[in-house]
């Protein structure tokens, strides 16, 4: 079992819908990162979180340290949001940066 | 400021040719460095990590090798590429809570 698990693996929605992608982790982490990868593209860092909530435009990331869970929300989704979203975390006390499997998001017009 | 440079962004190489992908880090010292690979439609798989100069750990047996000749330089190499080496390669570093990710290199072996 991966230390970092994402859900869902695939998500298809209509333009304008509110999107939630989840990331759960089973070990101690230093922080949690959300990344975006467009089809055929590189990796873009969206957020780094160690507590609470961060917002950037239509993207909101939250983390609950006690529940070992983070969510990435997209408000008023748009087809250009279609991408793979990945959560990643450096593990406490270990030389290991672990990635979730990614969530493939497709927003249809 | 802290950053990471990975190049090239895309690469097409013939089977049997050598490979060298370079990753350099700025704005930190003694980071942990990582190379990951993502096959088509799959998640990121850890290939190598390094906790210091000359210290390389391999997670999976493969046709690739890694080296860290300087504190902030991490190189992924192959002497002879295979078709199965095609994929997306990502360099990353972390130190404490911070992590930075390269843009990635999309390698196509033909």
Short mmCIF file of N, CA and C in Angstrom, two decimals, chain A residues 30-31 33 35 37-45 48 50 84 86 88 90-91 94-101 104, chain B residues 10 32 34 36 38 41-44 46 49-51 59 88 90 92-94 96-104 106:
data_model
loop_
_atom_site.label_atom_id
_atom_site.label_comp_id
_atom_site.label_asym_id
_atom_site.label_seq_id
_atom_site.Cartn_x
_atom_site.Cartn_y
_atom_site.Cartn_z
N UNK A 30 6.17 16.00 6.38
CA UNK A 30 6.63 17.35 6.69
C UNK A 30 5.67 18.40 6.14
N UNK A 31 5.11 18.11 4.98
CA UNK A 31 4.19 19.02 4.31
C UNK A 31 3.56 18.23 3.18
N UNK A 33 2.22 18.58 -0.91
CA UNK A 33 2.27 19.39 -2.13
C UNK A 33 1.21 18.91 -3.11
N UNK A 35 0.35 19.12 -7.16
CA UNK A 35 0.98 19.38 -8.45
C UNK A 35 -0.04 19.19 -9.55
N UNK A 37 -0.32 18.39 -13.85
CA UNK A 37 0.37 17.97 -15.06
C UNK A 37 -0.64 17.93 -16.20
N UNK A 38 -0.50 18.86 -17.16
CA UNK A 38 -1.37 18.84 -18.32
C UNK A 38 -0.92 17.75 -19.28
N UNK A 39 -1.84 17.24 -20.12
CA UNK A 39 -1.48 16.17 -21.06
C UNK A 39 -0.25 16.54 -21.88
N UNK A 40 0.74 15.70 -21.86
CA UNK A 40 1.96 15.95 -22.61
C UNK A 40 2.84 17.04 -22.04
N UNK A 41 2.46 17.56 -20.88
CA UNK A 41 3.19 18.68 -20.31
C UNK A 41 4.03 18.32 -19.10
N UNK A 42 4.68 19.33 -18.56
CA UNK A 42 5.50 19.12 -17.38
C UNK A 42 4.72 19.27 -16.10
N UNK A 43 5.45 19.29 -15.01
CA UNK A 43 4.85 19.37 -13.67
C UNK A 43 4.85 20.82 -13.22
N UNK A 44 3.72 21.25 -12.68
CA UNK A 44 3.60 22.59 -12.12
C UNK A 44 3.21 22.47 -10.65
N UNK A 45 3.91 23.13 -9.77
CA UNK A 45 3.55 23.13 -8.36
C UNK A 45 2.40 24.09 -8.14
N UNK A 48 1.92 24.22 -1.49
CA UNK A 48 2.57 23.48 -0.43
C UNK A 48 1.82 23.81 0.86
N UNK A 50 1.25 22.85 5.09
CA UNK A 50 1.57 22.11 6.30
C UNK A 50 0.44 22.21 7.32
N UNK A 84 -3.82 16.05 -14.94
CA UNK A 84 -3.62 15.11 -13.84
C UNK A 84 -3.16 15.91 -12.63
N UNK A 86 -1.69 15.70 -8.79
CA UNK A 86 -0.89 14.76 -8.00
C UNK A 86 -0.59 15.38 -6.65
N UNK A 88 1.92 15.06 -3.28
CA UNK A 88 3.24 14.53 -2.95
C UNK A 88 3.63 14.99 -1.56
N UNK A 90 7.00 14.90 1.45
CA UNK A 90 8.25 14.41 2.04
C UNK A 90 7.92 13.73 3.37
N UNK A 91 8.42 12.51 3.57
CA UNK A 91 8.10 11.77 4.78
C UNK A 91 9.01 12.20 5.92
N UNK A 94 12.70 10.46 6.90
CA UNK A 94 13.12 9.50 5.88
C UNK A 94 13.50 10.27 4.63
N UNK A 95 14.48 9.76 3.94
CA UNK A 95 14.84 10.40 2.67
C UNK A 95 13.90 9.85 1.61
N UNK A 96 12.69 10.34 1.66
CA UNK A 96 11.71 9.80 0.72
C UNK A 96 10.65 10.84 0.43
N UNK A 97 10.48 11.13 -0.82
CA UNK A 97 9.44 12.03 -1.29
C UNK A 97 8.45 11.16 -2.03
N UNK A 98 7.23 11.05 -1.49
CA UNK A 98 6.27 10.08 -2.01
C UNK A 98 5.17 10.78 -2.78
N UNK A 99 4.79 10.21 -3.90
CA UNK A 99 3.73 10.77 -4.74
C UNK A 99 2.49 9.89 -4.68
N UNK A 100 1.32 10.52 -4.73
CA UNK A 100 0.10 9.78 -4.98
C UNK A 100 0.07 9.34 -6.44
N UNK A 101 -0.88 8.48 -6.78
CA UNK A 101 -0.96 7.95 -8.13
C UNK A 101 -1.51 8.96 -9.13
N UNK A 104 -6.84 11.88 -12.72
CA UNK A 104 -7.01 12.42 -14.07
C UNK A 104 -8.35 13.13 -14.14
N UNK B 10 12.01 17.90 -23.74
CA UNK B 10 11.66 16.76 -24.58
C UNK B 10 12.92 16.23 -25.25
N UNK B 32 17.97 16.40 -0.37
CA UNK B 32 17.73 15.06 -0.90
C UNK B 32 17.32 15.24 -2.36
N UNK B 34 16.03 13.38 -6.10
CA UNK B 34 15.27 12.22 -6.58
C UNK B 34 15.15 12.25 -8.10
N UNK B 36 12.43 10.34 -10.77
CA UNK B 36 11.23 9.52 -10.92
C UNK B 36 10.97 9.29 -12.40
N UNK B 38 7.65 8.21 -15.06
CA UNK B 38 6.22 8.00 -15.24
C UNK B 38 6.01 7.39 -16.61
N UNK B 41 0.31 6.73 -18.82
CA UNK B 41 -0.89 6.37 -18.09
C UNK B 41 -0.66 5.86 -16.68
N UNK B 42 0.57 5.97 -16.19
CA UNK B 42 0.89 5.45 -14.86
C UNK B 42 1.31 6.58 -13.93
N UNK B 43 1.49 6.23 -12.66
CA UNK B 43 1.95 7.20 -11.68
C UNK B 43 3.46 7.34 -11.69
N UNK B 44 3.97 8.20 -10.82
CA UNK B 44 5.41 8.44 -10.74
C UNK B 44 6.07 7.36 -9.90
N UNK B 46 9.61 5.98 -8.18
CA UNK B 46 10.93 6.41 -7.76
C UNK B 46 11.99 5.51 -8.37
N UNK B 49 17.38 7.92 -5.43
CA UNK B 49 17.46 9.07 -4.55
C UNK B 49 18.86 9.18 -3.99
N UNK B 50 19.20 10.40 -3.59
CA UNK B 50 20.55 10.68 -3.10
C UNK B 50 20.46 11.61 -1.91
N UNK B 51 21.17 11.26 -0.84
CA UNK B 51 21.18 12.09 0.36
C UNK B 51 22.46 12.90 0.45
N UNK B 59 15.94 2.29 -6.34
CA UNK B 59 14.71 1.65 -5.89
C UNK B 59 14.31 0.46 -6.73
N UNK B 88 8.20 9.77 -18.98
CA UNK B 88 8.37 11.11 -18.43
C UNK B 88 9.27 11.00 -17.21
N UNK B 90 11.21 12.84 -14.03
CA UNK B 90 11.07 14.01 -13.17
C UNK B 90 12.16 14.02 -12.12
N UNK B 92 13.42 15.92 -8.59
CA UNK B 92 12.85 16.68 -7.48
C UNK B 92 13.86 16.73 -6.34
N UNK B 93 13.69 17.74 -5.49
CA UNK B 93 14.50 17.75 -4.27
C UNK B 93 13.63 18.13 -3.09
N UNK B 94 14.02 17.66 -1.93
CA UNK B 94 13.36 18.09 -0.72
C UNK B 94 14.37 18.28 0.40
N UNK B 96 13.69 19.04 4.63
CA UNK B 96 12.66 19.27 5.66
C UNK B 96 11.30 19.25 4.95
N UNK B 97 10.50 20.31 5.14
CA UNK B 97 9.15 20.29 4.59
C UNK B 97 9.09 20.72 3.14
N UNK B 98 10.13 21.39 2.67
CA UNK B 98 10.04 21.96 1.33
C UNK B 98 10.42 20.94 0.27
N UNK B 99 9.75 21.03 -0.84
CA UNK B 99 10.07 20.18 -1.99
C UNK B 99 9.89 20.99 -3.26
N UNK B 100 10.75 20.78 -4.20
CA UNK B 100 10.66 21.46 -5.48
C UNK B 100 10.77 20.42 -6.58
N UNK B 101 10.07 20.69 -7.66
CA UNK B 101 9.92 19.70 -8.72
C UNK B 101 10.38 20.30 -10.04
N UNK B 102 11.16 19.55 -10.78
CA UNK B 102 11.53 19.98 -12.11
C UNK B 102 10.33 19.93 -13.04
N UNK B 103 10.50 20.51 -14.19
CA UNK B 103 9.40 20.48 -15.16
C UNK B 103 9.22 19.10 -15.77
N UNK B 104 10.28 18.32 -15.76
CA UNK B 104 10.21 16.98 -16.33
C UNK B 104 10.81 16.92 -17.72
N UNK B 106 10.33 14.63 -21.23
CA UNK B 106 9.57 13.58 -21.92
C UNK B 106 10.51 12.91 -22.91
#
